Coordinates of C-alpha atoms in Angstrom, one line a residue:
M27 CA 7.0 -24.5 -14.9
I28 CA 5.4 -22.6 -17.0
L29 CA 2.3 -23.4 -17.5
A30 CA 1.2 -20.8 -20.2
T31 CA 2.4 -17.2 -21.0
A32 CA 0.9 -13.7 -22.2
G33 CA 2.7 -11.8 -23.5
C34 CA 3.0 -8.0 -23.1
A35 CA 2.1 -6.7 -26.4
T36 CA -0.9 -8.2 -26.6
T37 CA -2.5 -7.4 -23.2
P38 CA -6.0 -5.7 -24.3
A39 CA -6.0 -2.0 -23.0
A40 CA -6.8 -1.9 -19.2
P41 CA -9.9 0.2 -17.4
A42 CA -9.2 3.9 -17.5
L43 CA -8.3 4.6 -13.9
T44 CA -7.6 8.2 -11.6
P45 CA -5.4 7.1 -8.7
A46 CA -4.1 10.1 -6.1
T47 CA -0.8 11.6 -6.9
L48 CA 2.7 10.2 -5.0
A49 CA 2.4 13.5 -3.6
Q50 CA -1.3 13.4 -2.5
K51 CA -0.4 9.5 -0.4
Q52 CA 3.1 11.1 0.9
A53 CA 1.4 14.1 3.0
Q54 CA -2.0 11.3 4.2
C55 CA 0.9 9.3 4.9
A56 CA 3.2 11.2 6.8
G57 CA 4.4 10.3 9.7
K58 CA 2.8 6.7 9.6
E59 CA 4.5 5.1 6.9
D60 CA 4.8 1.9 8.6
S61 CA 1.4 1.9 10.0
W62 CA 0.2 -1.5 8.8
V63 CA -3.6 0.3 9.1
A64 CA -3.2 4.3 8.5
P65 CA -5.3 4.4 5.3
A66 CA -3.6 5.9 1.9
P67 CA -4.8 6.4 -1.1
P68 CA -4.1 4.1 -4.6
V69 CA -1.8 5.3 -6.6
R70 CA -0.4 4.0 -10.1
V71 CA 3.4 2.1 -9.9
F72 CA 3.7 1.2 -12.6
G73 CA 1.7 0.3 -16.4
N74 CA -1.9 -1.1 -15.1
T75 CA -0.1 -2.2 -11.2
Y76 CA -1.0 0.1 -8.3
D77 CA -0.7 0.3 -5.1
V78 CA -4.2 0.0 -3.1
G79 CA -2.4 -0.7 0.4
T80 CA -2.0 0.9 3.5
C81 CA 0.5 3.6 4.1
G82 CA 2.7 0.9 5.6
I83 CA 1.5 -2.4 4.1
T84 CA 1.6 -3.2 0.5
A85 CA -1.5 -4.2 -1.4
L86 CA -1.1 -4.1 -5.3
L87 CA -4.2 -4.2 -7.6
V88 CA -2.9 -4.8 -11.6
T89 CA -5.6 -4.4 -13.8
S90 CA -7.0 -5.5 -17.4
A91 CA -9.9 -5.4 -19.1
Q92 CA -10.7 -9.1 -18.8
G93 CA -10.6 -8.8 -14.8
H94 CA -8.1 -8.0 -12.2
V95 CA -5.7 -9.0 -9.6
L96 CA -4.8 -8.2 -6.2
V97 CA -1.4 -9.3 -4.5
D98 CA -2.1 -9.4 -1.0
S99 CA -4.8 -8.1 1.3
G100 CA -2.8 -6.0 4.5
A101 CA -4.0 -6.7 8.0
P102 CA -7.3 -8.3 9.1
D103 CA -8.9 -4.6 10.2
V104 CA -7.6 -3.3 6.6
A105 CA -10.3 -5.1 3.6
G106 CA -12.6 -2.1 3.7
Q107 CA -10.2 0.2 2.9
I108 CA -8.6 -2.2 0.1
V109 CA -12.3 -2.4 -1.4
A110 CA -12.9 1.5 -0.6
N111 CA -9.0 1.8 -2.7
I112 CA -10.0 -0.1 -5.5
R113 CA -13.4 1.6 -6.3
A114 CA -11.6 5.2 -6.0
L115 CA -9.6 3.9 -8.4
G116 CA -12.5 3.4 -10.2
A117 CA -12.0 -0.2 -11.2
D118 CA -15.2 -2.7 -9.7
P119 CA -13.9 -4.4 -6.6
A120 CA -16.5 -7.3 -8.1
Q121 CA -14.0 -7.7 -11.4
V122 CA -11.0 -9.2 -9.0
A123 CA -10.7 -12.4 -9.8
W124 CA -8.2 -13.6 -7.9
V125 CA -6.4 -12.4 -4.8
L126 CA -2.6 -13.8 -4.6
S127 CA -0.5 -14.2 -1.1
S128 CA 3.2 -13.8 -0.2
H129 CA 3.4 -14.8 2.8
E130 CA 1.7 -16.6 5.6
H131 CA 1.1 -13.8 8.2
Y132 CA -1.9 -12.1 9.3
D133 CA -0.9 -8.5 8.2
H134 CA -0.5 -9.7 4.7
V135 CA -2.8 -11.9 4.5
G136 CA -5.3 -11.3 7.5
A137 CA -7.9 -9.7 5.0
T138 CA -8.1 -11.4 2.4
A139 CA -11.3 -14.2 3.8
Q140 CA -13.4 -10.7 3.9
I141 CA -12.2 -9.2 0.3
M142 CA -12.7 -12.7 -1.4
R143 CA -16.6 -12.4 0.6
I144 CA -17.3 -9.5 -1.3
T145 CA -15.4 -9.8 -4.2
G146 CA -16.1 -12.9 -5.5
A147 CA -12.2 -13.3 -5.9
R148 CA -10.2 -16.8 -5.9
A149 CA -7.3 -17.4 -4.1
A150 CA -3.6 -18.3 -5.7
A151 CA -0.6 -19.2 -3.6
L152 CA 2.1 -21.4 -3.3
S153 CA 1.5 -24.5 -2.6
A154 CA 4.3 -24.4 0.8
A155 CA 1.5 -22.0 2.3
R156 CA -1.9 -23.6 1.7
D157 CA -2.4 -25.3 4.6
Q158 CA -1.2 -21.9 6.5
L159 CA -3.2 -19.6 4.4
E160 CA -7.0 -22.3 4.8
S161 CA -6.1 -22.7 8.6
G162 CA -4.9 -19.0 9.3
R163 CA -1.9 -20.2 11.7
A164 CA 1.4 -20.4 10.9
L165 CA 3.9 -23.5 11.2
P166 CA 5.2 -24.7 14.2
E167 CA 9.2 -24.4 12.4
D168 CA 7.9 -20.5 11.6
P169 CA 10.8 -18.7 13.4
Q170 CA 8.0 -15.8 14.8
A171 CA 5.2 -18.5 15.3
A172 CA 5.4 -18.4 19.0
S173 CA 4.7 -14.5 18.9
L174 CA 2.3 -14.3 15.8
A175 CA -1.9 -13.5 16.0
P176 CA -3.7 -16.3 14.6
F177 CA -6.2 -15.5 11.4
E178 CA -9.3 -16.3 9.4
G179 CA -8.1 -18.9 6.8
F180 CA -9.7 -19.0 3.2
P181 CA -10.0 -21.4 0.7
V182 CA -7.0 -21.6 -2.0
A183 CA -8.2 -22.4 -5.5
R184 CA -5.1 -22.8 -7.2
A185 CA -1.8 -24.0 -5.2
L186 CA 1.2 -23.5 -7.2
R187 CA 4.3 -25.4 -7.5
D188 CA 7.7 -22.9 -7.3
G189 CA 8.0 -21.7 -10.9
E190 CA 4.2 -22.0 -12.0
T191 CA 2.7 -19.5 -13.6
L192 CA -0.9 -18.2 -12.8
I193 CA -2.8 -17.1 -16.0
A194 CA -5.7 -14.9 -15.6
G195 CA -7.3 -13.3 -18.8
P196 CA -4.2 -11.1 -20.5
L197 CA -2.3 -11.6 -17.3
A198 CA 0.0 -13.8 -16.2
F199 CA 2.1 -14.1 -13.0
T200 CA 4.7 -16.3 -12.1
V201 CA 5.3 -17.3 -8.9
H202 CA 8.9 -18.1 -7.3
A203 CA 9.6 -19.7 -3.7
N204 CA 11.9 -18.0 -1.4
P205 CA 11.6 -19.5 2.2
A206 CA 13.3 -17.4 4.0
H207 CA 10.9 -14.9 6.1
T208 CA 8.3 -18.2 6.7
P209 CA 8.1 -21.9 5.4
G210 CA 5.9 -20.6 2.2
S211 CA 7.1 -16.8 1.3
A212 CA 6.0 -16.6 -2.3
S213 CA 7.3 -14.0 -4.4
W214 CA 5.4 -12.6 -7.6
T215 CA 6.7 -11.8 -11.1
W216 CA 4.5 -9.8 -14.4
Q217 CA 4.8 -8.2 -16.6
S218 CA 3.1 -4.3 -17.0
C219 CA 3.5 -2.2 -19.9
E220 CA 3.1 2.0 -20.9
G221 CA 2.8 2.1 -24.1
A222 CA 5.0 0.0 -26.1
I223 CA 7.0 0.4 -22.5
C224 CA 7.0 -2.7 -20.8
R225 CA 8.8 -4.2 -17.3
T226 CA 8.6 -6.9 -15.0
M227 CA 7.6 -6.3 -12.0
A228 CA 9.4 -7.7 -9.0
Y229 CA 6.7 -8.3 -5.7
A230 CA 9.6 -9.8 -3.5
D231 CA 8.9 -11.2 -0.5
S232 CA 10.2 -10.4 2.9
L233 CA 13.7 -11.6 3.6
S234 CA 13.9 -10.3 7.1
T235 CA 14.3 -12.5 9.6
P236 CA 12.3 -11.7 12.7
A237 CA 11.9 -14.4 15.3
A238 CA 10.3 -15.5 18.5
D239 CA 11.9 -14.6 22.1
G240 CA 14.0 -17.9 22.5
Y241 CA 14.0 -18.6 19.4
R242 CA 17.9 -19.0 18.3
F243 CA 18.5 -19.6 14.4
G244 CA 21.9 -21.6 15.4
D245 CA 19.6 -24.4 16.9
H246 CA 17.9 -25.0 13.3
P247 CA 21.1 -25.3 11.0
D248 CA 18.3 -26.5 8.1
Y249 CA 16.2 -23.8 8.5
V250 CA 19.3 -21.7 8.2
A251 CA 20.2 -23.4 4.4
Q252 CA 16.0 -22.8 3.6
V253 CA 16.7 -18.8 4.8
R254 CA 19.5 -18.5 2.4
R255 CA 18.0 -20.8 -0.3
G256 CA 15.2 -17.7 -0.4
F257 CA 17.6 -14.9 -0.7
A258 CA 19.6 -16.7 -3.2
A259 CA 16.0 -17.2 -5.0
V260 CA 15.4 -13.4 -4.7
A261 CA 18.6 -12.4 -6.0
T262 CA 17.9 -14.3 -9.2
L263 CA 14.7 -12.7 -10.2
P264 CA 13.3 -11.4 -13.3
C265 CA 13.3 -8.3 -11.9
D266 CA 13.0 -4.5 -13.5
I267 CA 10.8 -3.0 -11.1
L268 CA 11.5 -4.0 -7.1
L269 CA 8.1 -4.4 -5.3
T270 CA 7.7 -5.8 -1.7
P271 CA 5.1 -6.3 1.1
H272 CA 6.7 -3.5 3.3
P273 CA 7.2 -0.4 1.0
S274 CA 10.0 0.7 3.1
A275 CA 12.2 -2.2 2.6
S276 CA 12.1 -1.3 -0.7
R277 CA 12.1 2.5 -0.5
L278 CA 9.1 2.6 -3.2
G279 CA 8.0 5.9 -1.8
E280 CA 11.6 7.4 -2.6
R281 CA 12.3 5.6 -5.6
M282 CA 9.7 6.7 -7.6
A283 CA 9.5 10.4 -5.7
E284 CA 13.0 10.0 -7.5
G285 CA 12.0 8.6 -11.0
S286 CA 14.7 5.4 -10.4
L287 CA 11.6 2.9 -9.6
V288 CA 13.6 1.1 -13.4
D289 CA 16.7 -0.4 -11.8
A290 CA 17.9 -4.6 -13.6
G291 CA 20.0 -4.8 -10.4
A292 CA 17.2 -4.7 -7.3
C293 CA 16.3 -7.3 -6.5
R294 CA 20.3 -8.6 -5.8
A295 CA 21.1 -5.5 -4.1
Y296 CA 18.1 -6.5 -1.6
A297 CA 18.9 -10.1 -1.5
A298 CA 22.4 -8.9 -0.5
R299 CA 21.3 -6.0 1.7
S300 CA 19.0 -8.7 3.0
E301 CA 21.7 -12.0 3.8
A302 CA 24.2 -9.4 5.5
A303 CA 21.6 -8.5 7.8
F304 CA 20.7 -12.3 8.9
D305 CA 24.5 -12.8 9.0
A306 CA 25.2 -9.9 11.1
M307 CA 22.6 -11.3 13.6
L308 CA 24.0 -14.9 13.6
A309 CA 27.1 -13.0 14.9
R310 CA 24.7 -11.8 17.4
E311 CA 23.3 -14.6 18.2
N312 CA 26.5 -16.3 18.4
A313 CA 28.1 -14.2 20.5
R314 CA 25.7 -14.4 23.5

């Protein structure tokens, strides 16, 4: 359900910011592309959407003249890096009004509590993940639960239903449940503009399906069906520019370098690749 909408054409001008170049980020992250904590400079993705995360974990700052929104925060030890990247852009961390979450694992939301204290921001998330984000612990039915480290929980001021939209000044973020990677997995879509050109940004949550030792998906047919619903949800996202919590999962750096960020079929292809990998994993599991 959409509570309200915000047209990109009426969005006030975002503050003038100075991101690093993609070449600068690639040089700093060379050999550390999958590191959760290796620092990376902030870069513009498109319009008012900036990646302020680490080399291997995405955190997105979406800016406006009326305040900013941070999408994911990274691992517990990187809160200072994320805030420093916001400042390095020329943005004021105190103007971050909301922090949104993809899924309830410490590598993507572990820094949220500290960033909220620093910025004064509130948290919004899919309602299915609220209890886990507030407690800092995964659901027992999460296939990775037995191997996950806890994180510092944080209060969720807005728990949204699937398809609901959070309005933050001129910004509008719609949440989409896609319970493949975790039971509370959520994707987010919004619009960013460069001049008169507006694109739908799709921050599609992780679709990989790792599990703790001893877990067999075949013993949990209801969860397997849930995973497939997650793939289907991502395949049908409005999607001009695909972003993912691990940038390598969507080849973000390579696509930026190639000038091929815009691809209306990217979310469908991402979901199809992920489902094929899941099917192969199930086949291996059944063969054992």
